[in-house]
Short mmCIF file of C-alpha atoms in Angstrom, two decimals:
data_model
loop_
_atom_site.label_atom_id
_atom_site.label_comp_id
_atom_site.label_asym_id
_atom_site.label_seq_id
_atom_site.Cartn_x
_atom_site.Cartn_y
_atom_site.Cartn_z
CA GLU A 575 11.96 -26.68 -2.04
CA VAL A 576 12.40 -24.42 0.97
CA GLN A 577 12.18 -26.40 3.98
CA LEU A 578 11.63 -25.64 7.63
CA VAL A 579 11.25 -28.33 10.29
CA GLU A 580 11.00 -26.87 13.82
CA SER A 581 12.11 -29.87 16.95
CA GLY A 582 12.41 -29.75 20.38
CA GLY A 583 8.56 -29.54 21.75
CA ASP A 584 7.93 -31.29 25.16
CA MET A 585 6.07 -31.21 27.74
CA VAL A 586 7.86 -29.22 31.08
CA GLN A 587 7.20 -28.11 34.07
CA PRO A 588 7.36 -24.63 35.14
CA GLY A 589 10.39 -23.05 35.53
CA ARG A 590 12.36 -25.55 33.55
CA SER A 591 14.43 -24.81 30.05
CA LEU A 592 13.99 -26.48 26.61
CA ARG A 593 15.75 -26.04 23.25
CA LEU A 594 13.61 -25.68 20.46
CA SER A 595 15.22 -26.06 16.72
CA CYS A 596 14.66 -25.29 13.11
CA ALA A 597 16.06 -27.06 10.23
CA ALA A 598 16.73 -24.92 7.27
CA LEU A 599 16.65 -26.59 3.81
CA GLY A 600 16.66 -25.95 0.15
CA PHE A 601 17.72 -22.66 0.43
CA ARG A 602 21.30 -20.39 1.37
CA PHE A 603 19.94 -20.31 5.28
CA SER A 604 22.86 -17.63 5.82
CA SER A 605 21.24 -15.19 3.53
CA PHE A 606 18.20 -14.88 5.09
CA GLU A 607 17.04 -13.20 8.63
CA MET A 608 14.41 -15.54 10.56
CA ILE A 609 11.90 -15.66 13.38
CA TRP A 610 9.80 -17.34 15.65
CA VAL A 611 6.37 -16.93 16.02
CA ARG A 612 4.03 -18.46 18.42
CA GLN A 613 0.51 -19.84 19.12
CA ALA A 614 -1.24 -20.33 22.18
CA PRO A 615 -3.89 -23.10 21.81
CA GLY A 616 -7.21 -21.15 20.22
CA LYS A 617 -5.60 -18.22 20.43
CA GLY A 618 -3.74 -15.69 17.75
CA LEU A 619 -0.31 -15.42 16.31
CA GLU A 620 2.57 -13.56 18.68
CA TRP A 621 5.54 -12.71 17.09
CA VAL A 622 8.74 -13.92 19.53
CA SER A 623 11.50 -13.14 18.17
CA TYR A 624 13.99 -11.98 15.59
CA ILE A 625 17.83 -12.73 14.55
CA SER A 626 19.72 -11.02 11.27
CA ASP A 627 21.29 -13.04 8.88
CA THR A 628 24.55 -13.14 10.66
CA GLY A 629 22.85 -13.15 14.16
CA ALA A 630 24.77 -9.84 15.27
CA THR A 631 20.88 -8.47 15.65
CA VAL A 632 18.50 -9.98 17.45
CA HIS A 633 15.02 -8.78 18.91
CA TYR A 634 12.38 -9.96 21.38
CA ALA A 635 8.86 -9.76 22.56
CA ASP A 636 9.18 -8.14 26.02
CA SER A 637 6.86 -11.37 27.22
CA VAL A 638 10.43 -13.36 26.75
CA LYS A 639 12.52 -11.05 27.21
CA ASP A 640 15.69 -12.22 29.27
CA ARG A 641 14.03 -16.02 29.39
CA PHE A 642 14.37 -16.85 25.61
CA THR A 643 17.71 -16.53 23.16
CA ILE A 644 17.02 -16.84 19.71
CA SER A 645 20.65 -17.90 17.74
CA ARG A 646 21.80 -19.64 14.82
CA ASP A 647 24.47 -21.87 13.25
CA ASN A 648 25.20 -21.15 9.48
CA ALA A 649 26.93 -23.95 8.91
CA ARG A 650 24.43 -26.14 10.08
CA ASN A 651 21.82 -24.28 8.73
CA SER A 652 19.95 -24.31 11.66
CA LEU A 653 17.98 -22.18 13.71
CA PHE A 654 17.40 -21.90 17.60
CA LEU A 655 15.35 -20.84 20.45
CA TYR A 656 16.56 -21.52 23.91
CA MET A 657 13.93 -20.95 26.55
CA ASN A 658 14.80 -20.69 30.38
CA ASN A 659 12.40 -20.32 33.63
CA LEU A 660 9.25 -21.74 31.29
CA ARG A 661 6.30 -20.58 32.31
CA ALA A 662 1.90 -21.66 31.44
CA GLY A 663 1.67 -18.99 29.50
CA ASP A 664 4.42 -19.95 26.96
CA THR A 665 2.30 -22.91 26.57
CA ALA A 666 1.93 -22.60 22.46
CA VAL A 667 2.89 -24.27 18.80
CA TYR A 668 6.10 -22.63 18.40
CA TYR A 669 6.93 -21.67 14.66
CA CYS A 670 10.06 -20.97 12.73
CA ALA A 671 9.92 -18.60 9.80
CA ARG A 672 12.21 -17.40 7.09
CA VAL A 673 12.36 -13.38 6.39
CA ARG A 674 12.33 -12.93 2.50
CA ALA A 675 13.91 -9.46 2.98
CA PRO A 676 13.28 -6.68 5.20
CA TRP A 677 10.59 -5.14 3.13
CA VAL A 678 8.74 -8.36 2.64
CA GLY A 679 8.60 -10.29 6.27
CA PRO A 680 7.88 -14.12 6.58
CA ASP A 681 7.78 -16.14 3.59
CA TYR A 682 7.74 -19.16 4.16
CA TRP A 683 7.12 -21.18 7.51
CA GLY A 684 7.84 -24.39 9.25
CA GLN A 685 5.33 -26.89 10.53
CA GLY A 686 5.16 -25.94 14.30
CA THR A 687 6.71 -27.79 17.29
CA LEU A 688 4.36 -27.92 20.36
CA VAL A 689 5.77 -26.57 24.14
CA THR A 690 3.36 -27.55 27.05
CA VAL A 691 3.90 -25.83 30.19
CA SER A 692 2.58 -27.70 33.10
CA SER A 693 2.73 -28.69 36.39
CA ASP B 298 3.93 -1.04 20.56
CA ILE B 299 1.66 -0.85 17.52
CA GLN B 300 -2.04 -2.43 17.84
CA MET B 301 -3.33 -4.02 14.77
CA THR B 302 -7.10 -4.34 15.13
CA GLN B 303 -8.61 -6.52 12.40
CA SER B 304 -12.60 -6.64 11.64
CA PRO B 305 -14.70 -8.68 11.65
CA PRO B 306 -13.52 -11.30 13.79
CA SER B 307 -15.62 -13.95 12.24
CA LEU B 308 -17.30 -13.73 9.04
CA SER B 309 -20.04 -16.06 7.31
CA ALA B 310 -19.80 -16.70 3.54
CA SER B 311 -20.56 -18.56 0.45
CA VAL B 312 -18.62 -19.74 -1.94
CA GLY B 313 -18.08 -17.29 -5.04
CA ASP B 314 -18.73 -14.33 -2.52
CA ARG B 315 -16.28 -11.27 -2.56
CA VAL B 316 -14.76 -10.81 1.34
CA THR B 317 -13.44 -7.73 2.59
CA ILE B 318 -11.58 -8.29 6.25
CA THR B 319 -9.90 -4.90 7.58
CA CYS B 320 -7.06 -3.98 9.51
CA ARG B 321 -5.93 -0.76 11.18
CA ALA B 322 -3.14 -0.21 12.75
CA SER B 323 -2.58 2.35 16.01
CA GLN B 324 -0.19 4.80 13.64
CA ASP B 325 1.25 4.75 10.18
CA ILE B 326 3.55 1.80 9.26
CA ASN B 327 4.51 3.12 6.25
CA ASN B 328 2.89 0.57 4.74
CA TYR B 329 5.07 -2.69 6.07
CA LEU B 330 1.50 -4.90 6.49
CA ALA B 331 1.65 -8.42 5.70
CA TRP B 332 -1.56 -10.75 5.30
CA PHE B 333 -1.50 -14.48 6.08
CA GLN B 334 -3.91 -17.40 6.06
CA GLN B 335 -4.22 -20.07 8.47
CA LYS B 336 -6.01 -23.12 8.65
CA PRO B 337 -6.99 -25.72 11.60
CA GLY B 338 -3.70 -27.58 12.75
CA LYS B 339 -1.50 -25.75 10.12
CA ALA B 340 1.16 -23.58 9.66
CA PRO B 341 0.41 -19.66 8.66
CA LYS B 342 0.83 -19.27 5.00
CA SER B 343 2.22 -16.03 3.50
CA LEU B 344 -0.43 -14.11 1.53
CA ILE B 345 0.17 -10.65 0.66
CA TYR B 346 3.38 -7.85 2.22
CA ALA B 347 3.58 -4.44 1.60
CA VAL B 348 0.45 -3.71 1.30
CA SER B 349 -0.62 -5.30 -1.89
CA SER B 350 2.47 -7.60 -3.30
CA LEU B 351 1.15 -11.53 -3.70
CA HIS B 352 3.84 -13.96 -2.47
CA ILE B 353 5.27 -16.52 -5.32
CA GLY B 354 1.94 -18.92 -5.72
CA VAL B 355 -1.23 -17.04 -4.27
CA PRO B 356 -4.04 -17.01 -6.08
CA SER B 357 -4.67 -13.75 -7.87
CA ARG B 358 -8.09 -13.49 -6.29
CA PHE B 359 -6.81 -12.17 -3.45
CA SER B 360 -5.49 -8.43 -3.02
CA GLY B 361 -4.83 -5.86 -0.53
CA SER B 362 -5.08 -2.39 -0.54
CA GLY B 363 -4.63 0.84 2.12
CA SER B 364 -2.01 3.00 3.13
CA GLY B 365 -1.27 4.63 6.39
CA THR B 366 -3.08 3.22 8.74
CA ASP B 367 -6.11 1.33 7.22
CA PHE B 368 -5.75 -1.80 5.32
CA THR B 369 -7.79 -4.38 3.35
CA LEU B 370 -7.47 -7.71 2.36
CA THR B 371 -9.97 -8.72 -0.67
CA ILE B 372 -10.79 -12.28 -1.78
CA ARG B 373 -12.43 -11.84 -5.00
CA SER B 374 -14.94 -15.21 -5.23
CA LEU B 375 -14.50 -17.23 -2.22
CA GLN B 376 -12.84 -20.66 -3.30
CA PRO B 377 -13.58 -23.68 -0.71
CA GLU B 378 -10.24 -23.81 -0.18
CA ASP B 379 -10.13 -20.58 1.02
CA PHE B 380 -12.19 -20.91 4.56
CA ALA B 381 -9.62 -20.31 7.12
CA THR B 382 -8.30 -17.48 9.79
CA TYR B 383 -6.98 -14.89 8.20
CA TYR B 384 -3.93 -12.45 10.27
CA CYS B 385 -2.85 -9.07 9.30
CA GLN B 386 1.01 -7.81 10.47
CA HIS B 387 3.03 -4.91 10.50
CA TYR B 388 6.08 -5.07 10.05
CA ASN B 389 7.65 -1.56 10.23
CA ASN B 390 9.12 -1.48 13.41
CA TYR B 391 9.89 -4.24 16.59
CA PRO B 392 7.70 -5.92 18.03
CA PRO B 393 6.13 -6.54 14.41
CA THR B 394 2.44 -7.24 16.01
CA PHE B 395 -0.45 -9.11 14.42
CA GLY B 396 -3.64 -8.73 14.24
CA GLN B 397 -6.40 -10.67 16.12
CA GLY B 398 -7.48 -12.75 13.37
CA THR B 399 -9.98 -13.27 11.30
CA LYS B 400 -12.02 -16.15 10.80
CA VAL B 401 -13.83 -16.91 6.98
CA GLU B 402 -16.63 -19.84 7.74
CA ILE B 403 -19.01 -21.45 5.27
CA LYS B 404 -22.57 -19.78 5.43
#
């Protein structure tokens, strides 16, 4: 059974950093592209970042470019999102999702982890 | 960036109704269009990819159609478990943007 389990969400002050993790279970993690999507309280879904299966290619939303870094450790079946210089606008539930194939998009989603940025 | 516009923002329907949600892209997205369902407090669930292909386990009462810039999600006979918010998303290029969502409520 495919499972994605996020962790690392917390309440932090503006300007601080945080690392989110996504543990992948039940599939060959190294064969799949992965993404992060976030959802601010009461708002819609916002795509945040993408990483290829090898980690060689990454993409970011303009809203997080130069502040967030996506990475993965295929040996440990884990996806990460390093978030620096956090702002109030980054407050959201962060979901990791598996990309089944480039022409399919995401198929499985984690349960999400809450990041709150507040002084 | 490609803008995705969903309509209506919300709708009220009864069990057994046929429901249609539309999604319009600001430019041709080459049929790289997905639909997701989200219930309150839960993660999104992937329903449809490539306009009309159902993910494994998605009931056949869900269907997608369209091409170019105009797309539709149809629920043939609304069931109690279908009351949720639905999002479209293009994945033609980066950033892959979502529509603003359509909330399907009980009439």
